[in-house]
Short mmCIF file of C-alpha atoms in Angstrom, two decimals:
data_model
loop_
_atom_site.label_atom_id
_atom_site.label_comp_id
_atom_site.label_asym_id
_atom_site.label_seq_id
_atom_site.Cartn_x
_atom_site.Cartn_y
_atom_site.Cartn_z
CA UNK A 748 -30.31 -19.23 1.65
CA UNK A 749 -31.52 -15.81 2.67
CA UNK A 750 -35.03 -15.51 4.14
CA UNK A 751 -35.71 -11.92 3.13
CA UNK A 752 -37.64 -12.70 -0.11
CA UNK A 753 -40.08 -15.01 1.69
CA UNK A 754 -40.68 -12.41 4.37
CA UNK A 755 -41.41 -9.73 1.74
CA UNK A 756 -43.81 -12.04 -0.09
CA UNK A 757 -45.68 -12.69 3.14
CA UNK A 758 -45.98 -8.97 3.80
CA UNK A 759 -47.19 -8.25 0.25
CA UNK A 760 -49.71 -11.11 0.34
CA UNK A 761 -51.09 -9.92 3.65
CA UNK A 762 -51.41 -6.37 2.37
CA UNK A 763 -53.24 -7.52 -0.76
CA UNK A 764 -55.55 -10.04 0.93
CA UNK A 765 -59.23 -9.10 0.97
CA UNK A 766 -60.86 -8.90 4.35
CA UNK A 767 -63.21 -6.86 6.46
CA UNK A 768 -62.30 -3.22 6.86
CA UNK A 769 -61.44 -1.94 10.29
CA UNK A 770 -63.83 0.67 11.52
CA UNK A 771 -62.74 3.98 10.13
CA UNK A 772 -59.98 2.34 8.07
CA UNK A 773 -59.05 3.42 4.57
CA UNK A 774 -58.12 1.37 1.53
CA UNK A 775 -58.78 -2.02 3.05
CA UNK A 776 -55.27 -2.37 4.58
CA UNK A 777 -54.69 -4.55 7.61
CA UNK A 778 -51.81 -4.42 10.09
CA UNK A 779 -49.04 -6.98 9.67
CA UNK A 780 -46.50 -8.05 12.24
CA UNK A 781 -42.96 -8.81 10.96
CA UNK A 782 -40.62 -10.94 13.03
CA UNK A 783 -37.78 -8.53 13.80
CA UNK A 784 -35.40 -11.40 14.54
CA UNK A 785 -35.97 -12.99 11.14
CA UNK A 786 -35.68 -9.63 9.39
CA UNK A 787 -32.39 -8.95 11.21
CA UNK A 788 -31.06 -12.37 10.25
CA UNK A 789 -31.91 -11.75 6.60
CA UNK A 790 -29.77 -8.60 6.58
CA UNK A 791 -26.96 -9.93 8.79
CA UNK A 792 -23.56 -10.35 7.09
CA UNK A 793 -22.51 -13.95 6.50
CA UNK A 794 -19.25 -15.57 7.56
CA UNK A 795 -17.86 -17.89 4.88
CA UNK A 796 -14.60 -19.78 4.52
CA UNK A 797 -12.93 -21.87 1.81
CA UNK A 798 -10.00 -23.94 3.15
CA UNK A 799 -7.74 -25.95 0.85
CA UNK A 800 -5.12 -28.51 1.90
CA UNK A 801 -3.09 -30.23 -0.84
CA UNK A 802 -1.21 -33.12 0.74
CA UNK A 803 -0.70 -35.37 -2.31
CA UNK A 804 0.27 -34.62 -5.90
CA UNK A 805 -0.08 -37.07 -8.77
CA UNK A 806 3.38 -36.26 -10.15
CA UNK A 807 5.93 -38.27 -8.11
CA UNK A 808 8.44 -35.41 -8.36
CA UNK A 809 6.48 -33.58 -5.67
CA UNK A 810 6.89 -35.15 -2.24
CA UNK A 811 3.77 -35.52 -0.12
CA UNK A 812 3.04 -33.01 2.65
CA UNK A 813 2.26 -34.66 5.96
CA UNK A 814 -0.10 -32.08 7.44
CA UNK A 815 -1.58 -29.93 4.67
CA UNK A 816 -4.99 -31.65 4.85
CA UNK A 817 -4.87 -31.62 8.64
CA UNK A 818 -4.04 -27.89 8.58
CA UNK A 819 -7.25 -27.19 6.66
CA UNK A 820 -9.36 -29.48 8.87
CA UNK A 821 -7.96 -28.05 12.12
CA UNK A 822 -8.59 -24.48 10.98
CA UNK A 823 -12.10 -25.50 9.90
CA UNK A 824 -12.83 -26.81 13.40
CA UNK A 825 -11.82 -23.47 14.91
CA UNK A 826 -13.91 -21.46 12.45
CA UNK A 827 -17.00 -23.68 12.83
CA UNK A 828 -16.85 -23.63 16.63
CA UNK A 829 -19.76 -21.57 17.95
CA UNK A 830 -17.60 -20.21 20.77
CA UNK A 831 -14.74 -19.25 18.47
CA UNK A 832 -15.19 -18.60 14.74
CA UNK A 833 -18.98 -19.09 14.56
CA UNK A 834 -18.75 -19.12 10.74
CA UNK A 835 -21.97 -19.81 8.85
CA UNK A 836 -20.34 -22.02 6.24
CA UNK A 837 -16.88 -23.58 6.08
CA UNK A 838 -15.99 -25.60 2.99
CA UNK A 839 -12.88 -27.81 3.16
CA UNK A 840 -11.15 -29.22 0.08
CA UNK A 841 -8.62 -32.00 0.80
CA UNK A 842 -9.49 -34.99 -1.39
CA UNK A 843 -7.47 -35.38 -4.62
CA UNK A 844 -10.46 -34.74 -6.87
CA UNK A 845 -11.24 -31.54 -4.89
CA UNK A 846 -7.74 -30.06 -5.08
CA UNK A 847 -7.09 -29.99 -8.81
CA UNK A 848 -6.55 -26.62 -10.45
CA UNK A 849 -10.00 -26.67 -12.06
CA UNK A 850 -11.76 -27.75 -8.85
CA UNK A 851 -10.15 -25.01 -6.76
CA UNK A 852 -11.03 -22.31 -9.31
CA UNK A 853 -14.61 -23.62 -9.47
CA UNK A 854 -14.85 -23.46 -5.66
CA UNK A 855 -13.59 -19.86 -5.65
CA UNK A 856 -16.18 -18.86 -8.23
CA UNK A 857 -18.89 -20.61 -6.23
CA UNK A 858 -17.76 -18.64 -3.18
CA UNK A 859 -18.13 -15.45 -5.19
CA UNK A 860 -21.79 -16.31 -5.84
CA UNK A 861 -22.43 -16.99 -2.14
CA UNK A 862 -20.60 -14.02 -0.58
CA UNK A 863 -22.68 -11.31 -2.24
CA UNK A 864 -22.78 -8.67 0.50
CA UNK A 865 -19.99 -6.12 0.93
CA UNK A 866 -19.93 -6.74 4.70
CA UNK A 867 -19.69 -10.54 4.43
CA UNK A 868 -16.58 -11.94 6.12
CA UNK A 869 -14.69 -14.24 3.74
CA UNK A 870 -11.60 -16.34 4.55
CA UNK A 871 -9.63 -18.22 1.88
CA UNK A 872 -6.82 -20.52 3.10
CA UNK A 873 -4.24 -22.64 1.27
CA UNK A 874 -1.78 -25.16 2.69
CA UNK A 875 0.24 -26.59 -0.20
CA UNK A 876 3.54 -26.76 -2.02
CA UNK A 877 4.65 -23.58 -3.74
CA UNK A 878 7.00 -23.21 -6.68
CA UNK A 879 8.38 -20.79 -9.25
CA UNK A 880 8.32 -21.00 -13.03
CA UNK A 881 8.57 -18.82 -16.09
CA UNK A 882 5.35 -18.10 -17.91
CA UNK A 883 4.82 -17.88 -21.67
CA UNK A 884 6.46 -14.41 -21.71
CA UNK A 885 9.54 -15.63 -19.88
CA UNK A 886 8.65 -13.78 -16.66
CA UNK A 887 9.26 -15.46 -13.30
CA UNK A 888 5.94 -16.21 -11.60
CA UNK A 889 4.75 -17.96 -8.45
CA UNK A 890 2.46 -20.97 -8.43
CA UNK A 891 0.53 -23.12 -5.97
CA UNK A 892 1.02 -26.84 -6.61
CA UNK A 893 -2.37 -28.51 -7.09
CA UNK A 894 -3.02 -32.24 -7.19
CA UNK A 895 -2.74 -32.36 -10.99
CA UNK A 896 0.31 -30.06 -11.30
CA UNK A 897 3.11 -31.43 -13.49
CA UNK A 898 6.71 -30.82 -12.49
CA UNK A 899 7.73 -30.41 -16.14
CA UNK A 900 4.91 -28.02 -17.15
CA UNK A 901 4.28 -25.92 -14.07
CA UNK A 902 3.00 -22.81 -15.85
CA UNK A 903 0.39 -24.84 -17.75
CA UNK A 904 -0.83 -27.10 -14.91
CA UNK A 905 -0.28 -25.42 -11.51
CA UNK A 906 -2.40 -22.58 -10.10
CA UNK A 907 -0.83 -19.21 -10.85
CA UNK A 908 -0.74 -16.73 -7.98
CA UNK A 909 -1.82 -14.06 -10.46
CA UNK A 910 -4.95 -16.07 -11.31
CA UNK A 911 -5.61 -16.76 -7.63
CA UNK A 912 -5.29 -13.07 -6.78
CA UNK A 913 -7.62 -12.14 -9.63
CA UNK A 914 -10.31 -14.52 -8.35
CA UNK A 915 -9.82 -13.27 -4.78
CA UNK A 916 -10.14 -9.64 -5.86
CA UNK A 917 -13.45 -10.36 -7.59
CA UNK A 918 -15.13 -11.36 -4.33
CA UNK A 919 -17.83 -8.76 -3.59
CA UNK A 920 -16.92 -8.70 0.11
CA UNK A 921 -14.93 -5.75 1.45
CA UNK A 922 -13.87 -7.85 4.46
CA UNK A 923 -11.85 -10.65 2.98
CA UNK A 924 -8.73 -12.47 4.06
CA UNK A 925 -6.42 -14.86 2.19
CA UNK A 926 -3.87 -16.96 4.10
CA UNK A 927 -1.05 -18.69 2.20
CA UNK A 928 0.64 -21.45 4.21
CA UNK A 929 3.18 -22.14 1.48
CA UNK A 930 6.52 -20.87 0.21
CA UNK A 931 8.50 -20.52 -3.01
CA UNK A 932 12.09 -20.73 -1.78
CA UNK A 933 12.95 -24.19 -3.08
CA UNK A 934 12.99 -25.87 0.34
CA UNK A 935 10.43 -26.74 3.00
CA UNK A 936 6.96 -26.64 1.39
CA UNK A 937 8.44 -25.81 -1.99
CA UNK A 938 10.21 -27.46 -4.91
CA UNK A 939 11.86 -25.71 -7.84
CA UNK A 940 12.88 -27.14 -11.21
CA UNK A 941 16.64 -27.81 -11.15
CA UNK A 942 17.49 -25.37 -13.93
CA UNK A 943 15.56 -22.58 -12.19
CA UNK A 944 17.12 -23.42 -8.83
CA UNK A 945 20.57 -23.12 -10.38
CA UNK A 946 19.64 -19.77 -11.93
CA UNK A 947 18.33 -18.36 -8.64
CA UNK A 948 21.37 -19.62 -6.73
CA UNK A 949 23.49 -17.10 -8.62
CA UNK A 950 21.38 -14.14 -7.55
CA UNK A 951 22.88 -12.81 -4.33
CA UNK A 952 19.98 -10.47 -3.57
CA UNK A 953 17.62 -13.33 -2.74
CA UNK A 954 15.56 -13.76 -5.92
CA UNK A 955 14.49 -10.50 -7.54
CA UNK A 956 12.14 -8.48 -5.40
CA UNK A 957 9.62 -9.05 -2.67
CA UNK A 958 6.41 -9.36 -4.69
CA UNK A 959 3.93 -10.48 -2.04
CA UNK A 960 0.51 -10.32 -3.66
CA UNK A 961 -0.85 -6.82 -3.62
CA UNK A 962 -4.06 -6.48 -1.66
CA UNK A 963 -7.19 -4.72 -2.82
CA UNK A 964 -9.04 -2.09 -0.86
CA UNK A 965 -10.00 -3.36 2.61
CA UNK A 966 -8.63 -6.84 1.93
CA UNK A 967 -5.75 -8.68 3.57
CA UNK A 968 -3.20 -11.23 2.38
CA UNK A 969 -1.20 -13.16 4.98
CA UNK A 970 1.74 -15.40 4.08
CA UNK A 971 3.28 -18.04 6.34
CA UNK A 972 6.77 -16.81 5.43
CA UNK A 973 8.42 -13.86 3.77
CA UNK A 974 9.60 -13.89 0.14
CA UNK A 975 12.58 -16.22 -0.29
CA UNK A 976 12.07 -17.95 3.07
CA UNK A 977 10.83 -21.45 3.85
CA UNK A 978 7.44 -22.44 5.27
CA UNK A 979 7.84 -25.53 7.44
CA UNK A 980 5.81 -28.39 8.85
CA UNK A 981 6.72 -29.71 12.30
CA UNK A 982 6.47 -33.30 13.53
CA UNK A 983 5.91 -32.24 17.14
CA UNK A 984 3.15 -29.72 16.31
CA UNK A 985 1.71 -31.98 13.57
CA UNK A 986 0.84 -28.88 11.56
CA UNK A 987 2.31 -26.23 9.39
CA UNK A 988 4.08 -24.08 12.01
CA UNK A 989 2.35 -20.80 11.12
CA UNK A 990 -1.08 -22.48 10.89
CA UNK A 991 -0.59 -24.08 14.31
CA UNK A 992 -0.01 -20.73 16.01
CA UNK A 993 -2.74 -19.04 13.95
CA UNK A 994 -5.29 -21.59 15.28
CA UNK A 995 -3.90 -21.27 18.79
CA UNK A 996 -4.39 -17.52 18.59
CA UNK A 997 -8.04 -18.02 17.64
CA UNK A 998 -8.58 -19.72 21.00
CA UNK A 999 -8.30 -16.27 22.56
CA UNK A 1000 -4.56 -15.99 23.09
CA UNK A 1001 -4.26 -13.42 20.28
CA UNK A 1002 -6.81 -10.99 21.75
CA UNK A 1003 -4.21 -8.35 22.60
CA UNK A 1004 -6.65 -5.51 23.26
CA UNK A 1005 -8.88 -7.72 25.47
CA UNK A 1006 -12.17 -6.79 23.80
CA UNK A 1007 -13.45 -10.38 23.55
CA UNK A 1008 -12.71 -10.89 19.83
CA UNK A 1009 -9.67 -11.94 17.81
CA UNK A 1010 -9.33 -9.96 14.58
CA UNK A 1011 -7.37 -11.02 11.53
CA UNK A 1012 -4.44 -8.73 12.30
CA UNK A 1013 -4.34 -9.83 15.94
CA UNK A 1014 -4.28 -13.50 14.90
CA UNK A 1015 -1.58 -12.92 12.29
CA UNK A 1016 0.63 -10.87 14.62
CA UNK A 1017 0.34 -13.59 17.28
CA UNK A 1018 1.18 -16.34 14.77
CA UNK A 1019 4.00 -14.29 13.23
CA UNK A 1020 5.65 -13.63 16.59
CA UNK A 1021 5.45 -17.25 17.76
CA UNK A 1022 6.48 -18.67 14.38
CA UNK A 1023 9.54 -16.43 14.37
CA UNK A 1024 10.49 -17.60 17.85
CA UNK A 1025 9.78 -21.28 17.19
CA UNK A 1026 11.93 -21.32 14.04
CA UNK A 1027 14.64 -19.17 15.67
CA UNK A 1028 14.19 -16.44 13.10
CA UNK A 1029 14.28 -18.66 10.00
CA UNK A 1030 10.62 -18.07 9.13
CA UNK A 1031 9.05 -14.60 9.25
CA UNK A 1032 5.39 -14.54 8.25
CA UNK A 1033 4.40 -11.44 6.31
CA UNK A 1034 1.25 -9.43 5.69
CA UNK A 1035 0.02 -6.88 3.20
CA UNK A 1036 -2.93 -4.76 4.23
CA UNK A 1037 -3.74 -1.74 2.14
CA UNK A 1038 -6.42 -0.30 4.39
CA UNK A 1039 -7.23 -1.63 7.85
CA UNK A 1040 -9.51 1.04 9.31
CA UNK A 1041 -11.29 -0.57 12.26
CA UNK A 1042 -9.99 -4.01 11.17
CA UNK A 1043 -13.45 -5.38 10.34
CA UNK A 1044 -12.38 -9.04 9.88
CA UNK A 1045 -13.23 -10.68 13.21
CA UNK A 1046 -12.10 -14.33 13.05
CA UNK A 1047 -12.97 -15.52 16.53
CA UNK A 1048 -15.16 -14.47 19.46
CA UNK A 1049 -17.33 -11.37 19.64
CA UNK A 1050 -16.55 -7.82 20.64
CA UNK A 1051 -18.30 -7.47 24.01
CA UNK A 1052 -16.41 -4.60 25.61
CA UNK A 1053 -14.27 -1.61 24.73
CA UNK A 1054 -10.75 -2.79 24.13
CA UNK A 1055 -7.44 -1.24 25.00
CA UNK A 1056 -6.06 1.25 22.46
CA UNK A 1057 -3.79 -0.10 19.72
CA UNK A 1058 -0.87 1.23 17.71
CA UNK A 1059 -0.09 -0.53 14.43
CA UNK A 1060 1.38 -0.36 10.94
CA UNK A 1061 1.46 -2.77 7.99
CA UNK A 1062 3.00 -0.28 5.58
CA UNK A 1063 6.01 -1.81 3.74
CA UNK A 1064 7.85 1.50 4.13
CA UNK A 1065 8.08 0.87 7.88
CA UNK A 1066 9.15 -2.79 7.72
CA UNK A 1067 11.96 -3.48 10.17
CA UNK A 1068 11.34 -0.47 12.41
CA UNK A 1069 10.93 -1.04 16.13
CA UNK A 1070 7.92 0.45 17.92
CA UNK A 1071 8.64 1.73 21.41
CA UNK A 1072 6.03 2.97 23.89
CA UNK A 1073 7.18 4.93 26.95
CA UNK A 1074 10.74 3.81 26.24
CA UNK A 1075 9.86 0.09 26.14
CA UNK A 1076 10.29 -1.98 22.97
CA UNK A 1077 6.86 -3.38 22.05
CA UNK A 1078 7.09 -4.93 18.56
CA UNK A 1079 8.96 -4.92 15.28
CA UNK A 1080 6.94 -3.71 12.32
CA UNK A 1081 4.87 -4.76 10.51
CA UNK A 1082 2.49 -5.43 13.38
CA UNK A 1083 0.74 -3.79 16.28
CA UNK A 1084 0.54 -3.59 20.04
CA UNK A 1085 -2.06 -2.72 22.67
CA UNK A 1086 -1.27 -0.03 25.26
CA UNK A 1087 -2.89 1.48 28.31
CA UNK A 1088 -5.15 4.47 27.66
CA UNK A 1089 -3.77 7.92 28.36
CA UNK A 1090 -0.74 9.95 27.36
CA UNK A 1091 1.98 7.83 25.77
CA UNK A 1092 5.40 8.55 24.26
CA UNK A 1093 5.62 6.71 20.93
CA UNK A 1094 8.93 6.16 19.11
CA UNK A 1095 9.95 4.45 15.88
CA UNK A 1096 13.59 3.39 15.69
CA UNK A 1097 15.87 1.30 13.52
CA UNK A 1098 19.15 0.51 15.22
CA UNK A 1099 20.47 3.77 16.63
CA UNK A 1100 18.42 5.90 14.23
CA UNK A 1101 15.28 7.59 15.55
CA UNK A 1102 12.61 8.12 12.91
CA UNK A 1103 10.27 10.06 15.18
CA UNK A 1104 9.20 10.56 18.77
CA UNK A 1105 5.72 11.84 19.57
CA UNK A 1106 3.62 12.22 22.72
CA UNK A 1107 0.01 11.23 22.04
CA UNK A 1108 -3.22 10.97 24.00
CA UNK A 1109 -4.93 7.72 23.08
CA UNK A 1110 -8.33 6.60 24.35
CA UNK A 1111 -9.77 3.16 25.06
CA UNK A 1112 -10.98 1.43 21.90
CA UNK A 1113 -8.93 3.66 19.60
CA UNK A 1114 -6.85 2.12 16.79
CA UNK A 1115 -4.12 4.53 15.73
CA UNK A 1116 -2.13 3.88 12.51
CA UNK A 1117 1.50 4.90 12.91
CA UNK A 1118 1.37 6.47 9.43
CA UNK A 1119 -1.02 9.06 10.84
CA UNK A 1120 1.46 9.94 13.58
CA UNK A 1121 4.23 10.21 11.02
CA UNK A 1122 2.23 12.58 8.83
CA UNK A 1123 1.39 14.72 11.84
CA UNK A 1124 4.86 14.75 13.37
CA UNK A 1125 6.81 15.98 10.36
CA UNK A 1126 6.49 19.58 9.15
CA UNK A 1127 4.67 19.57 5.83
CA UNK A 1128 5.78 22.99 4.53
CA UNK A 1129 9.18 24.07 3.33
CA UNK A 1130 10.62 27.46 2.42
CA UNK A 1131 13.92 27.39 0.54
CA UNK A 1132 16.36 30.09 -0.62
CA UNK A 1133 18.08 28.94 -3.80
CA UNK A 1134 20.35 30.26 -6.51
CA UNK A 1135 21.15 29.14 -10.03
CA UNK A 1136 21.01 30.01 -13.69
CA UNK A 1137 18.33 31.13 -16.12
CA UNK A 1138 18.79 30.57 -19.84
CA UNK A 1139 16.95 30.35 -23.14
CA UNK A 1140 17.31 26.92 -24.70
CA UNK A 1141 18.18 27.93 -28.29
CA UNK A 1142 21.30 29.84 -29.34
CA UNK A 1143 19.37 32.50 -31.30
CA UNK A 1144 17.39 33.58 -28.24
CA UNK A 1145 20.54 33.64 -26.12
CA UNK A 1146 22.21 35.91 -28.71
CA UNK A 1147 19.23 38.20 -29.47
CA UNK A 1148 17.36 38.27 -26.14
CA UNK A 1149 19.47 37.35 -23.14
CA UNK A 1150 22.50 35.13 -22.51
CA UNK A 1151 22.53 32.64 -19.64
CA UNK A 1152 22.26 34.66 -16.44
CA UNK A 1153 22.45 34.00 -12.69
CA UNK A 1154 19.32 34.43 -10.59
CA UNK A 1155 18.01 34.03 -7.05
CA UNK A 1156 14.72 32.38 -6.09
CA UNK A 1157 12.49 31.52 -3.16
CA UNK A 1158 10.61 28.19 -3.30
CA UNK A 1159 7.60 27.35 -1.11
CA UNK A 1160 6.61 23.66 -1.08
CA UNK A 1161 3.39 22.41 0.53
CA UNK A 1162 2.70 18.71 1.12
CA UNK A 1163 -1.04 18.71 1.72
CA UNK A 1164 -2.60 15.84 3.71
CA UNK A 1165 -5.68 15.26 1.54
CA UNK A 1166 -3.31 14.44 -1.35
CA UNK A 1167 -0.31 12.77 0.31
CA UNK A 1168 1.52 11.97 -2.96
CA UNK A 1169 1.05 15.42 -4.49
CA UNK A 1170 2.76 18.66 -3.57
CA UNK A 1171 2.07 22.30 -4.30
CA UNK A 1172 5.20 24.22 -5.28
CA UNK A 1173 5.33 27.99 -5.69
CA UNK A 1174 8.48 29.86 -6.70
CA UNK A 1175 9.49 33.48 -7.21
CA UNK A 1176 12.76 34.24 -9.00
CA UNK A 1177 14.53 37.36 -10.20
CA UNK A 1178 17.73 38.53 -11.81
CA UNK A 1179 19.36 41.84 -12.69
CA UNK A 1180 22.62 42.61 -14.49
CA UNK A 1181 24.44 43.87 -17.58
CA UNK A 1182 25.13 42.16 -20.91
CA UNK A 1183 26.08 43.10 -24.46
CA UNK A 1184 23.97 42.45 -27.54
CA UNK A 1185 25.96 41.36 -30.61
CA UNK A 1186 24.54 43.20 -33.65
CA UNK A 1187 27.16 42.35 -36.26
CA UNK A 1188 30.54 40.64 -35.92
CA UNK A 1189 32.85 42.98 -34.04
CA UNK A 1190 30.07 45.31 -32.90
CA UNK A 1191 27.96 45.04 -29.73
CA UNK A 1192 25.58 47.21 -27.71
CA UNK A 1193 25.57 47.17 -23.89
CA UNK A 1194 22.28 46.85 -22.04
CA UNK A 1195 20.95 46.26 -18.57
CA UNK A 1196 18.27 43.67 -17.93
CA UNK A 1197 15.76 42.74 -15.24
CA UNK A 1198 13.92 39.40 -15.19
CA UNK A 1199 11.14 38.33 -12.88
CA UNK A 1200 9.30 34.99 -12.85
CA UNK A 1201 6.43 33.59 -10.81
CA UNK A 1202 5.76 29.84 -11.09
CA UNK A 1203 3.32 27.25 -9.69
CA UNK A 1204 3.34 23.47 -10.08
CA UNK A 1205 1.57 20.36 -8.78
CA UNK A 1206 4.20 17.59 -8.92
CA UNK A 1207 3.88 13.96 -7.87
CA UNK A 1208 6.24 13.13 -5.00
CA UNK A 1209 8.17 9.92 -4.32
CA UNK A 1210 9.62 9.52 -0.81
CA UNK A 1211 12.23 7.11 0.51
CA UNK A 1212 13.57 7.72 4.00
CA UNK A 1213 15.38 11.11 3.85
CA UNK A 1214 15.13 11.44 0.09
CA UNK A 1215 12.18 12.92 -1.84
CA UNK A 1216 11.85 13.23 -5.62
CA UNK A 1217 9.12 15.24 -7.32
CA UNK A 1218 8.12 15.91 -10.92
CA UNK A 1219 5.07 17.30 -12.66
CA UNK A 1220 3.47 20.10 -14.69
CA UNK A 1221 4.31 23.74 -14.11
CA UNK A 1222 2.99 27.10 -15.30
CA UNK A 1223 4.99 30.32 -15.00
CA UNK A 1224 4.73 34.01 -15.81
CA UNK A 1225 7.93 35.65 -17.11
CA UNK A 1226 8.66 39.39 -17.27
CA UNK A 1227 11.88 40.42 -19.06
CA UNK A 1228 12.94 44.06 -19.45
CA UNK A 1229 15.99 45.40 -21.34
CA UNK A 1230 17.32 48.97 -21.29
CA UNK A 1231 19.75 50.36 -23.90
CA UNK A 1232 21.84 53.52 -23.47
CA UNK A 1233 24.11 54.45 -26.40
CA UNK A 1234 25.01 57.63 -28.26
CA UNK A 1235 22.65 56.69 -31.07
CA UNK A 1236 19.80 55.12 -29.11
CA UNK A 1237 18.26 55.22 -25.65
CA UNK A 1238 15.22 53.14 -24.80
CA UNK A 1239 13.85 49.94 -23.32
CA UNK A 1240 12.07 46.74 -24.38
CA UNK A 1241 9.72 44.64 -22.32
CA UNK A 1242 8.42 41.08 -22.77
CA UNK A 1243 5.72 39.36 -20.75
CA UNK A 1244 4.44 35.84 -21.26
CA UNK A 1245 2.66 33.01 -19.40
CA UNK A 1246 4.12 29.61 -20.27
CA UNK A 1247 3.49 25.91 -19.63
CA UNK A 1248 6.24 23.44 -18.83
CA UNK A 1249 7.52 20.76 -16.49
CA UNK A 1250 9.43 20.76 -13.21
CA UNK A 1251 11.52 18.22 -11.33
CA UNK A 1252 13.30 18.36 -8.02
CA UNK A 1253 15.30 16.50 -5.38
CA UNK A 1254 15.09 17.05 -1.62
CA UNK A 1255 17.44 15.57 0.98
CA UNK A 1256 16.28 16.03 4.56
CA UNK A 1257 19.21 16.84 6.87
CA UNK A 1258 17.15 16.71 10.05
CA UNK A 1259 13.63 17.44 11.21
CA UNK A 1260 13.82 21.08 10.07
CA UNK A 1261 16.62 21.58 7.56
CA UNK A 1262 16.93 20.20 4.03
CA UNK A 1263 18.93 20.58 0.84
CA UNK A 1264 17.03 20.94 -2.40
CA UNK A 1265 17.56 21.42 -6.12
CA UNK A 1266 15.00 22.10 -8.84
CA UNK A 1267 15.02 22.14 -12.62
CA UNK A 1268 12.29 23.51 -14.87
CA UNK A 1269 11.80 23.83 -18.62
CA UNK A 1270 9.15 26.07 -20.17
CA UNK A 1271 7.88 26.82 -23.68
CA UNK A 1272 6.81 30.33 -24.65
CA UNK A 1273 6.20 32.69 -27.60
CA UNK A 1274 8.02 35.99 -27.95
CA UNK A 1275 8.21 38.76 -30.58
CA UNK A 1276 11.65 40.03 -31.58
CA UNK A 1277 11.98 42.84 -34.15
CA UNK A 1278 8.38 42.33 -35.22
CA UNK A 1279 8.76 38.59 -35.71
CA UNK A 1280 7.21 35.99 -33.42
CA UNK A 1281 9.00 32.82 -32.45
CA UNK A 1282 8.43 29.92 -30.07
CA UNK A 1283 11.30 29.53 -27.65
CA UNK A 1284 12.10 27.44 -24.62
CA UNK A 1285 13.70 28.66 -21.45
CA UNK A 1286 14.93 26.72 -18.46
CA UNK A 1287 16.33 27.24 -15.02
CA UNK A 1288 18.24 25.25 -12.46
CA UNK A 1289 18.49 26.09 -8.75
CA UNK A 1290 20.01 24.63 -5.61
CA UNK A 1291 19.93 25.78 -2.03
CA UNK A 1292 18.82 25.13 1.53
CA UNK A 1293 15.28 24.90 2.90
CA UNK A 1294 13.59 25.14 6.29
CA UNK A 1295 10.59 22.95 7.15
CA UNK A 1296 7.86 24.42 9.31
#
């Protein structure tokens, strides 16, 4: 329990107590000394852990796990150790009555009441069977097998990963970590109903997608294996393999930047690398971290010196890329590595393809996300010369105003860093030519035309490797002028309008500087023809080549 309220009561009581006035004093106040150590302790963030090991299940269909309870106890010993985890409170649930679905949810809600400060460090760990089942809507979901889970009614009795994630996300702490030493592949620490196993066996892509639990802001979710793989126990290690190496890393082996502390990402990267090697590539632990920043989750030790600089990425877009530093392969992403301070040549490759190469100056203690280097290394502006067609949407406007006509345009696209998923697109287009206006069947009048358009849009942009797609709102100003020269009539007409609409485009990057692009836009406007107003739509389609700078 926190000691701050008692300290404040003591201060208030002392201030209100009657007593002799000091000479020259005012208001009858007396000086009070507050223990700075106690005050500091009252405000210090707490370190709390909830560790769950489900070794036995009441339903005989689930085979017992040999080391799930031991996994939780061994990790608890590391976290409680004053020289390693120095956690304030570690609660371990291993007995059958503690590992039912209701008991685990109650423990999570109790943890929420205890971890009330945003800077509290919170660790939630599960070692258990995992399985898959369809929920009431028929959707395939993942579940943790609790002591009271029934093989024939998984969705109703096991602990849904969606429910677990919801409880985890409600923790007030901004420095929270969940570790899942389980799997849902149907082997190892997993068991699937036979009918579901048969259904999944026919899916060549390896289940459906890779839906590792999404992580909330400044939170982390580590899994002992990737989606569709098997988490294993080992007789020689007498632990879940990933958990064994995670604990070993907390002894100090995972401190890659040598600053005296082992952070959550350091521990996971160490366990991931050794688990992959121990299982000969059959088990690849995964991580999802939305925002690492300074990686505030210190699991073991204390930061007592400035560490070596680190390069890292846990962005799913970079999964499978190899990080090279000064030509040397350092790690496969997701993950990180520590390097010597100074000027370093950083590369990201996949096979023979080079994503980027950048020379950076990195200082001691600096943690540099590779996404930042990517955003800085690629040109974020593009200027394209395109050509295409301009046309009114309805037949009446094409007959009475202007038929479909060719035009040229210049498109400037800006991908601004403060809004990485939004772009600013400006375009200028123009056209000039001759057409004939059909007055009555068999009779037409020639005319020359000039069109000019200026557009601006703020589309949302989706990126995948070399391909970018964008779509969003657009506003454009259109100037259209027609000139008639006949024996009976000579004159001109002019239309000007500002119109709303939408835009969409596709960009294919050829190399670092050159790209191919196409853009479509549709606008709605109001024009007056022969004294009558009408709402019309006009659209344009362009394609061309762009230069990034």
